[in-house]
Amino acid sequence: MVERAALFQPMVDLVRSMYGGGFIPLHRPAFEGNERQYLVDCIDSNFVSSVGARVVEFEQQIAAFTGANFAVATVNGTAALHVALELVGVKHGDEVITQTLTFIATCNAMSYAGARPVFVDVDRDTMGLSPDALRRFLAEHAEVRDGQVYNKGTGRRLAACLPMHTFGHPCRIEQIVAICEEYGIAVVEDAAESLGSYVGARHTGTFGKLATLSFNGNKVITTGGGGMVITDDEALAKRAKHLTTTAKVPHPYEFVHDEIGYNYRMPNLNAALGCAQMELLSKMLEIKAEVAQRYREFFAGIGTRFVEPLPGTTANYWLNAIVLDSEEERDAFLQYTNSREVMTRPVWRLMSRLPMFQHCQHDGLENSRWLEARVVNLPSSVPESDFPRLRA
Ligand SMILES: *Cc1c(COP(=O)(O)O)cnc(C)c1O
């Protein structure tokens, strides 16, 4: 494999011009606002754990930012997904339609609910669930009986559809929701990577019945660990709060629980970090779009596909991505950049190739395999040289 002269070293040079010397990670957090102050306030007030005003405040900030009516904070994004799936009625023995090109959390969460994934292909442009593939799959395999949708092949109930906005690029969520509505299948959006990504003026995660966010250390904003369930449905939001707080019946001193719940609430310390990060979010998104623009111009000049959001949608550019010409070129590129301390990464090994899920039904997954062999993520943090702008 010949290293493309216009691509390999010039890409390393571009990254160095934005991020400086030393090891450059794919995504690092930026704590340039009130993070320290809010954490110290928490400690001084003794409210560090599962009770405290910061949790409610952070929930309100996320609801306001996304335009969802309700937001319920959780201990991480996987827990948020688990609860969201249970809230739309996913039960033991069910199946959930999802994409194979995703992070393991998507499939782990359905496994916790006792369900297993059915993999439908993604679109090559969005890297997210393909409405055309979904329509084809349902036309061939779905059967509606007594108001429920069953998979003719496996006999199991198709209880939900879980699309994911890959690397912050919105998938064709409106079409996916419309198709699922025809069949009466609930949509839960995995918006873990897409805080700050929009379809038109509408934030990702507000199209399905419920959606989930993640505030893990590598996401656009972080609470250390954390997640959120967002929804417009008040009853579902109340259930989400109840289930994630051990299903405790509110009472000043008695401990009564009315069902099996989870200890999935976000501690006040983490929420305090989230409140400070939310104050920086708009600026971070602006700077991340500028980083994307630098990559866009560079890759346009050498004829390599830089992954763009669909027209009419806005990406948060959580992780910038390019599509290389072949698996060989991808491997050479990964080797070249990582050995020079510029971190780049292939997409996740497809879920359908992992031992836990390799026996699950799928539709051939042609685009997923094609992308798996070619897509690489590039360093995408807010550059340190832009930190003064976060403080301004
Ligand atoms: C980060 C992420 C999650 C949630 O991960 P946690 O680490 O549990 O917060 C879920 N789905 C996707 C696609 C993710 O990238």
PDB file of N, CA and C and ligand atoms in Angstrom, residues 75-79 81 102-103 105-106 164 190 192-193 212-216 218-219 225-227 318 348, ligand 1:
ATOM      1  N   VAL A  75     -27.569   8.023  35.398  1.00  0.00           N
ATOM      2  CA  VAL A  75     -26.182   7.818  35.776  1.00  0.00           C
ATOM      3  C   VAL A  75     -25.256   7.651  34.554  1.00  0.00           C
ATOM      4  N   ASN A  76     -25.802   7.195  33.450  1.00  0.00           N
ATOM      5  CA  ASN A  76     -25.066   7.176  32.182  1.00  0.00           C
ATOM      6  C   ASN A  76     -26.052   6.974  31.021  1.00  0.00           C
ATOM      7  N   GLY A  77     -25.533   7.032  29.814  1.00  0.00           N
ATOM      8  CA  GLY A  77     -26.392   6.929  28.642  1.00  0.00           C
ATOM      9  C   GLY A  77     -26.960   5.537  28.448  1.00  0.00           C
ATOM     10  N   THR A  78     -26.210   4.513  28.845  1.00  0.00           N
ATOM     11  CA  THR A  78     -26.696   3.142  28.701  1.00  0.00           C
ATOM     12  C   THR A  78     -27.910   2.917  29.598  1.00  0.00           C
ATOM     13  N   ALA A  79     -27.844   3.434  30.828  1.00  0.00           N
ATOM     14  CA  ALA A  79     -28.978   3.315  31.754  1.00  0.00           C
ATOM     15  C   ALA A  79     -30.202   4.045  31.195  1.00  0.00           C
ATOM     16  N   LEU A  81     -30.909   4.484  28.066  1.00  0.00           N
ATOM     17  CA  LEU A  81     -31.448   3.642  26.991  1.00  0.00           C
ATOM     18  C   LEU A  81     -32.251   2.473  27.546  1.00  0.00           C
ATOM     19  N   THR A 102     -23.030   0.916  15.358  1.00  0.00           N
ATOM     20  CA  THR A 102     -23.306   1.716  16.546  1.00  0.00           C
ATOM     21  C   THR A 102     -22.365   1.298  17.661  1.00  0.00           C
ATOM     22  N   PHE A 103     -22.428   2.050  18.746  1.00  0.00           N
ATOM     23  CA  PHE A 103     -21.653   1.705  19.936  1.00  0.00           C
ATOM     24  C   PHE A 103     -22.395   0.602  20.697  1.00  0.00           C
ATOM     25  N   ALA A 105     -23.394   0.152  23.577  1.00  0.00           N
ATOM     26  CA  ALA A 105     -24.441   0.521  24.539  1.00  0.00           C
ATOM     27  C   ALA A 105     -25.841   0.290  23.972  1.00  0.00           C
ATOM     28  N   THR A 106     -26.021   0.577  22.693  1.00  0.00           N
ATOM     29  CA  THR A 106     -27.327   0.432  22.051  1.00  0.00           C
ATOM     30  C   THR A 106     -27.834  -1.002  22.212  1.00  0.00           C
ATOM     31  N   MET A 164     -29.835   5.557  15.565  1.00  0.00           N
ATOM     32  CA  MET A 164     -28.781   6.303  16.248  1.00  0.00           C
ATOM     33  C   MET A 164     -28.225   7.351  15.284  1.00  0.00           C
ATOM     34  N   ASP A 190     -31.478   7.033  19.870  1.00  0.00           N
ATOM     35  CA  ASP A 190     -30.212   7.096  20.598  1.00  0.00           C
ATOM     36  C   ASP A 190     -29.486   8.358  20.117  1.00  0.00           C
ATOM     37  N   ALA A 192     -27.196   9.919  21.830  1.00  0.00           N
ATOM     38  CA  ALA A 192     -26.028  10.047  22.712  1.00  0.00           C
ATOM     39  C   ALA A 192     -24.936  10.910  22.086  1.00  0.00           C
ATOM     40  N   GLU A 193     -24.831  10.858  20.748  1.00  0.00           N
ATOM     41  CA  GLU A 193     -23.730  11.539  20.076  1.00  0.00           C
ATOM     42  C   GLU A 193     -24.177  12.858  19.441  1.00  0.00           C
ATOM     43  N   THR A 212     -32.484   9.369  24.174  1.00  0.00           N
ATOM     44  CA  THR A 212     -31.500   9.345  25.256  1.00  0.00           C
ATOM     45  C   THR A 212     -30.243  10.095  24.822  1.00  0.00           C
ATOM     46  N   LEU A 213     -29.619  10.723  25.818  1.00  0.00           N
ATOM     47  CA  LEU A 213     -28.356  11.438  25.606  1.00  0.00           C
ATOM     48  C   LEU A 213     -27.292  10.812  26.502  1.00  0.00           C
ATOM     49  N   SER A 214     -26.029  11.101  26.200  1.00  0.00           N
ATOM     50  CA  SER A 214     -24.929  10.647  27.052  1.00  0.00           C
ATOM     51  C   SER A 214     -24.000  11.826  27.341  1.00  0.00           C
ATOM     52  N   PHE A 215     -23.487  11.859  28.557  1.00  0.00           N
ATOM     53  CA  PHE A 215     -22.505  12.878  28.944  1.00  0.00           C
ATOM     54  C   PHE A 215     -21.227  12.209  29.428  1.00  0.00           C
ATOM     55  N   ASN A 216     -20.880  11.119  28.768  1.00  0.00           N
ATOM     56  CA  ASN A 216     -19.625  10.441  29.050  1.00  0.00           C
ATOM     57  C   ASN A 216     -18.457  11.392  28.741  1.00  0.00           C
ATOM     58  N   ASN A 218     -16.127  11.505  26.721  1.00  0.00           N
ATOM     59  CA  ASN A 218     -15.714  11.767  25.337  1.00  0.00           C
ATOM     60  C   ASN A 218     -16.803  12.446  24.512  1.00  0.00           C
ATOM     61  N   LYS A 219     -17.942  12.776  25.132  1.00  0.00           N
ATOM     62  CA  LYS A 219     -19.037  13.344  24.352  1.00  0.00           C
ATOM     63  C   LYS A 219     -18.895  14.876  24.255  1.00  0.00           C
ATOM     64  N   GLY A 225     -19.638  10.946  34.096  1.00  0.00           N
ATOM     65  CA  GLY A 225     -20.522   9.936  33.522  1.00  0.00           C
ATOM     66  C   GLY A 225     -21.918  10.487  33.667  1.00  0.00           C
ATOM     67  N   GLY A 226     -22.790  10.171  32.725  1.00  0.00           N
ATOM     68  CA  GLY A 226     -24.152  10.675  32.857  1.00  0.00           C
ATOM     69  C   GLY A 226     -24.956  10.448  31.607  1.00  0.00           C
ATOM     70  N   GLY A 227     -26.257  10.542  31.749  1.00  0.00           N
ATOM     71  CA  GLY A 227     -27.150  10.389  30.610  1.00  0.00           C
ATOM     72  C   GLY A 227     -28.446  11.120  30.876  1.00  0.00           C
ATOM     73  N   TRP A 318     -19.519  16.184  16.445  1.00  0.00           N
ATOM     74  CA  TRP A 318     -18.918  15.535  17.617  1.00  0.00           C
ATOM     75  C   TRP A 318     -17.608  14.868  17.210  1.00  0.00           C
ATOM     76  N   TRP A 348     -16.754   1.372  15.042  1.00  0.00           N
ATOM     77  CA  TRP A 348     -16.874   0.212  15.915  1.00  0.00           C
ATOM     78  C   TRP A 348     -16.989  -1.056  15.066  1.00  0.00           C
TER      79      TRP A 348
HETATM   80  C1  LIG B   1     -21.871   7.138  24.324  1.00  0.00           C
HETATM   81  C2  LIG B   1     -22.972   6.366  23.733  1.00  0.00           C
HETATM   82  C3  LIG B   1     -24.000   5.798  24.524  1.00  0.00           C
HETATM   83  C4  LIG B   1     -24.052   5.886  26.013  1.00  0.00           C
HETATM   84  O1  LIG B   1     -22.868   5.575  26.617  1.00  0.00           O
HETATM   85  P1  LIG B   1     -22.588   5.764  28.187  1.00  0.00           P
HETATM   86  O2  LIG B   1     -21.120   5.624  28.258  1.00  0.00           O
HETATM   87  O3  LIG B   1     -23.336   4.707  28.905  1.00  0.00           O
HETATM   88  O4  LIG B   1     -23.054   7.147  28.598  1.00  0.00           O
HETATM   89  C5  LIG B   1     -25.024   5.146  23.880  1.00  0.00           C
HETATM   90  N1  LIG B   1     -25.064   5.031  22.545  1.00  0.00           N
HETATM   91  C6  LIG B   1     -24.112   5.551  21.760  1.00  0.00           C
HETATM   92  C7  LIG B   1     -24.225   5.407  20.290  1.00  0.00           C
HETATM   93  C8  LIG B   1     -23.026   6.225  22.321  1.00  0.00           C
HETATM   94  O5  LIG B   1     -22.083   6.731  21.517  1.00  0.00           O
END
